[in-house]
Amino acid sequence: MAYSDALEDLSQLLGPRLTRGEAERAAHGQSESWFAPAPPDAVAWPESTGEVAAILKICSRHGLPVIPFGAGTSLEGQTLAPMGGLALDMSRMAKVVALAPEDMDVRVQPGITRGALDAELRTSGLFFPVDPGADASLGGMASTRASGTTTLRYGGMRENVLGLEVVLASGEVIRTGGRARKSAAGYDLTALFLGAEGTLGVITELTLRLHGRPEHVATATCAFPDVAAAVATVTETGQAGLRLARMELMDAAVARAVNAADDAGFPEAPHLLVEFHGSEQAVAAEVALFEAIAEGHGASGFAWASREEDRRALWRMRHRAYWSILAGRPGARAIVTDICVPVSRLAEAIAETQADIAASGLAGPILGHVGDGNFHAILMVDGSVGEIATAKRLATAMGRRALAMGGTVTGEHGIGLGKAGLLEEQYGPAVATMAALKAALDPQGILNPGKIFRAPPAGQEGAA
């Protein structure tokens, strides 16, 4: 087996918390999306920062690739091991280290999931707002600079991570940021590691910004005659200064899918799902204004949910929409896009994307966090070479359309294995600067190789 000396040293360190078993390797070599399986040579479960540092020192000494692994919910193949190596499963580092209610922050280990943290915080009156849909690990969410349904009001990981503890490729442990709400001290290294997808270091602790749980919450759905009318409502709502917590779009195909999966009873038409947070009086005023705006664009069938159990059921349905869509074509997998454009160009971007999908012959329902211009097409494929090639062409066209409109090729999923070429189109020579940072922090190229960059950065071609 490749890397046998490194794995023997790791076995001496970790004992039964290192496995070369086929089942665990296969489980850590799968993707939620369309990528082919790429299992690691072994899987390790560290339990402390000190162990992570010791593991990195061994891997650095032997040139063994290291792939940080959270909950495995990423959609661009970030946790796959195309060059083999060690999957570093952080699930046993899942504690709340310190909660400071008076400062509205919390320190956590990277393996704790969003749902588990929410349960820990429930009696504090505080919550962590970033909701990507999946019950992802906080370390993984930081590594992909995740956002999601609540970004419109609270921001994504970029706005809600105050500091990090990171183990570098050499095994050195550093801390970035801190608990102060602002700082002008040196380079913003926290921002550097957010979205680095495990290619610059392994996150072993996060300091997170918390928010007060809202006094009152109201959630609603409403149908529109077409997507353009729904997006016009999004635009006017923003111009009116309404601070919605969530504003999600489902096209008619998504409505049909969730009806089949959850008996939702939606009209087969485009829908907005919206949520308001605040005092009861403030929410009531915003609801009235939103209804007036939406009705002006032809909205109908308003259904409001104020009880917590009803709201949770609605958002569970939204978060399961991906699986509901796939269930409509048994055996299918999906190439999932996530472009983001200025809201003023959103209707145009969606219309052109829908036309491309219709002409392709593939099914590609559209949903997204339209309040901030981010949407997804779920391009379903049967695994054949022809369908995958068609879906890739559609996804590439979407990325280029976003760039032409002043947007980005990924709003929240990251680059991973799938979008390295589009990253070069978006940033040009700046990608060489990213590669220089990678080479400086990881000169052997052992940290999550094959991700973000189309080829290994200069000088690292033989690292794996």
PDB file of N, CA, C and O in Angstrom, residues 29-38 74-78 80 333-335 392 415-419:
ATOM      1  N   GLY A  29     -14.856   8.419   0.863  1.00  0.00           N
ATOM      2  CA  GLY A  29     -14.485   8.699  -0.520  1.00  0.00           C
ATOM      3  C   GLY A  29     -15.675   8.918  -1.420  1.00  0.00           C
ATOM      4  O   GLY A  29     -15.549   8.842  -2.649  1.00  0.00           O
ATOM      5  N   GLN A  30     -16.842   9.205  -0.807  1.00  0.00           N
ATOM      6  CA  GLN A  30     -18.063   9.457  -1.569  1.00  0.00           C
ATOM      7  C   GLN A  30     -18.357  10.954  -1.615  1.00  0.00           C
ATOM      8  O   GLN A  30     -17.926  11.714  -0.754  1.00  0.00           O
ATOM      9  N   SER A  31     -19.145  11.357  -2.604  1.00  0.00           N
ATOM     10  CA  SER A  31     -19.548  12.755  -2.747  1.00  0.00           C
ATOM     11  C   SER A  31     -21.060  12.855  -2.759  1.00  0.00           C
ATOM     12  O   SER A  31     -21.746  11.950  -3.239  1.00  0.00           O
ATOM     13  N   GLU A  32     -21.587  13.964  -2.237  1.00  0.00           N
ATOM     14  CA  GLU A  32     -23.018  14.226  -2.317  1.00  0.00           C
ATOM     15  C   GLU A  32     -23.452  14.538  -3.744  1.00  0.00           C
ATOM     16  O   GLU A  32     -24.627  14.469  -4.070  1.00  0.00           O
ATOM     17  N   SER A  33     -22.512  14.880  -4.594  1.00  0.00           N
ATOM     18  CA  SER A  33     -22.835  15.307  -5.951  1.00  0.00           C
ATOM     19  C   SER A  33     -22.398  14.233  -6.941  1.00  0.00           C
ATOM     20  O   SER A  33     -22.379  13.043  -6.632  1.00  0.00           O
ATOM     21  N   TRP A  34     -22.019  14.618  -8.150  1.00  0.00           N
ATOM     22  CA  TRP A  34     -21.834  13.697  -9.265  1.00  0.00           C
ATOM     23  C   TRP A  34     -20.442  13.082  -9.357  1.00  0.00           C
ATOM     24  O   TRP A  34     -20.208  12.189 -10.163  1.00  0.00           O
ATOM     25  N   PHE A  35     -19.510  13.515  -8.516  1.00  0.00           N
ATOM     26  CA  PHE A  35     -18.126  13.077  -8.653  1.00  0.00           C
ATOM     27  C   PHE A  35     -17.978  11.580  -8.386  1.00  0.00           C
ATOM     28  O   PHE A  35     -18.646  11.017  -7.515  1.00  0.00           O
ATOM     29  N   ALA A  36     -17.068  10.950  -9.114  1.00  0.00           N
ATOM     30  CA  ALA A  36     -16.784   9.530  -8.914  1.00  0.00           C
ATOM     31  C   ALA A  36     -16.130   9.315  -7.550  1.00  0.00           C
ATOM     32  O   ALA A  36     -15.425  10.193  -7.049  1.00  0.00           O
ATOM     33  N   PRO A  37     -16.340   8.157  -6.929  1.00  0.00           N
ATOM     34  CA  PRO A  37     -15.698   7.881  -5.640  1.00  0.00           C
ATOM     35  C   PRO A  37     -14.177   7.997  -5.739  1.00  0.00           C
ATOM     36  O   PRO A  37     -13.568   7.621  -6.743  1.00  0.00           O
ATOM     37  N   ALA A  38     -13.572   8.528  -4.670  1.00  0.00           N
ATOM     38  CA  ALA A  38     -12.111   8.658  -4.591  1.00  0.00           C
ATOM     39  C   ALA A  38     -11.709   8.459  -3.140  1.00  0.00           C
ATOM     40  O   ALA A  38     -11.549   9.421  -2.389  1.00  0.00           O
ATOM     41  N   SER A  74     -20.264  18.533   1.461  1.00  0.00           N
ATOM     42  CA  SER A  74     -19.883  19.485   0.420  1.00  0.00           C
ATOM     43  C   SER A  74     -20.301  18.982  -0.953  1.00  0.00           C
ATOM     44  O   SER A  74     -20.439  17.774  -1.185  1.00  0.00           O
ATOM     45  N   LEU A  75     -20.502  19.905  -1.882  1.00  0.00           N
ATOM     46  CA  LEU A  75     -21.056  19.569  -3.195  1.00  0.00           C
ATOM     47  C   LEU A  75     -20.065  19.700  -4.342  1.00  0.00           C
ATOM     48  O   LEU A  75     -20.431  19.461  -5.490  1.00  0.00           O
ATOM     49  N   GLU A  76     -18.830  20.098  -4.072  1.00  0.00           N
ATOM     50  CA  GLU A  76     -17.829  20.202  -5.132  1.00  0.00           C
ATOM     51  C   GLU A  76     -16.660  19.243  -4.912  1.00  0.00           C
ATOM     52  O   GLU A  76     -15.540  19.493  -5.334  1.00  0.00           O
ATOM     53  N   GLY A  77     -16.917  18.143  -4.223  1.00  0.00           N
ATOM     54  CA  GLY A  77     -15.905  17.100  -4.075  1.00  0.00           C
ATOM     55  C   GLY A  77     -14.761  17.455  -3.151  1.00  0.00           C
ATOM     56  O   GLY A  77     -13.685  16.850  -3.226  1.00  0.00           O
ATOM     57  N   GLN A  78     -14.989  18.403  -2.220  1.00  0.00           N
ATOM     58  CA  GLN A  78     -13.877  18.876  -1.379  1.00  0.00           C
ATOM     59  C   GLN A  78     -13.303  17.794  -0.466  1.00  0.00           C
ATOM     60  O   GLN A  78     -12.146  17.882  -0.066  1.00  0.00           O
ATOM     61  N   LEU A  80     -13.090  14.474  -1.184  1.00  0.00           N
ATOM     62  CA  LEU A  80     -12.588  13.310  -1.907  1.00  0.00           C
ATOM     63  C   LEU A  80     -11.059  13.277  -1.881  1.00  0.00           C
ATOM     64  O   LEU A  80     -10.416  14.295  -1.634  1.00  0.00           O
ATOM     65  N   ARG A 333     -28.086  11.289 -10.446  1.00  0.00           N
ATOM     66  CA  ARG A 333     -27.236  12.125  -9.623  1.00  0.00           C
ATOM     67  C   ARG A 333     -27.329  13.540 -10.183  1.00  0.00           C
ATOM     68  O   ARG A 333     -27.996  13.758 -11.201  1.00  0.00           O
ATOM     69  N   ALA A 334     -26.679  14.477  -9.535  1.00  0.00           N
ATOM     70  CA  ALA A 334     -26.854  15.866  -9.960  1.00  0.00           C
ATOM     71  C   ALA A 334     -25.536  16.610 -10.012  1.00  0.00           C
ATOM     72  O   ALA A 334     -24.663  16.436  -9.155  1.00  0.00           O
ATOM     73  N   ILE A 335     -25.393  17.431 -11.037  1.00  0.00           N
ATOM     74  CA  ILE A 335     -24.381  18.469 -11.069  1.00  0.00           C
ATOM     75  C   ILE A 335     -25.090  19.726 -10.580  1.00  0.00           C
ATOM     76  O   ILE A 335     -26.051  20.195 -11.203  1.00  0.00           O
ATOM     77  N   LYS A 392     -22.274  19.481 -17.695  1.00  0.00           N
ATOM     78  CA  LYS A 392     -21.072  20.288 -17.464  1.00  0.00           C
ATOM     79  C   LYS A 392     -21.068  21.528 -18.367  1.00  0.00           C
ATOM     80  O   LYS A 392     -20.679  22.617 -17.933  1.00  0.00           O
ATOM     81  N   ILE A 415     -14.944  25.922  -4.757  1.00  0.00           N
ATOM     82  CA  ILE A 415     -14.349  25.511  -6.027  1.00  0.00           C
ATOM     83  C   ILE A 415     -14.148  24.000  -6.081  1.00  0.00           C
ATOM     84  O   ILE A 415     -14.535  23.338  -7.037  1.00  0.00           O
ATOM     85  N   GLY A 416     -13.515  23.429  -5.068  1.00  0.00           N
ATOM     86  CA  GLY A 416     -13.316  21.998  -5.005  1.00  0.00           C
ATOM     87  C   GLY A 416     -12.640  21.432  -6.233  1.00  0.00           C
ATOM     88  O   GLY A 416     -11.677  21.986  -6.767  1.00  0.00           O
ATOM     89  N   LEU A 417     -13.179  20.290  -6.715  1.00  0.00           N
ATOM     90  CA  LEU A 417     -12.666  19.646  -7.910  1.00  0.00           C
ATOM     91  C   LEU A 417     -13.317  20.168  -9.176  1.00  0.00           C
ATOM     92  O   LEU A 417     -12.788  19.983 -10.264  1.00  0.00           O
ATOM     93  N   GLY A 418     -14.480  20.796  -9.043  1.00  0.00           N
ATOM     94  CA  GLY A 418     -15.302  21.038 -10.213  1.00  0.00           C
ATOM     95  C   GLY A 418     -15.171  22.378 -10.904  1.00  0.00           C
ATOM     96  O   GLY A 418     -15.578  22.503 -12.053  1.00  0.00           O
ATOM     97  N   LYS A 419     -14.631  23.413 -10.229  1.00  0.00           N
ATOM     98  CA  LYS A 419     -14.710  24.759 -10.800  1.00  0.00           C
ATOM     99  C   LYS A 419     -13.363  25.465 -10.907  1.00  0.00           C
ATOM    100  O   LYS A 419     -13.303  26.691 -10.983  1.00  0.00           O
TER     101      LYS A 419
END
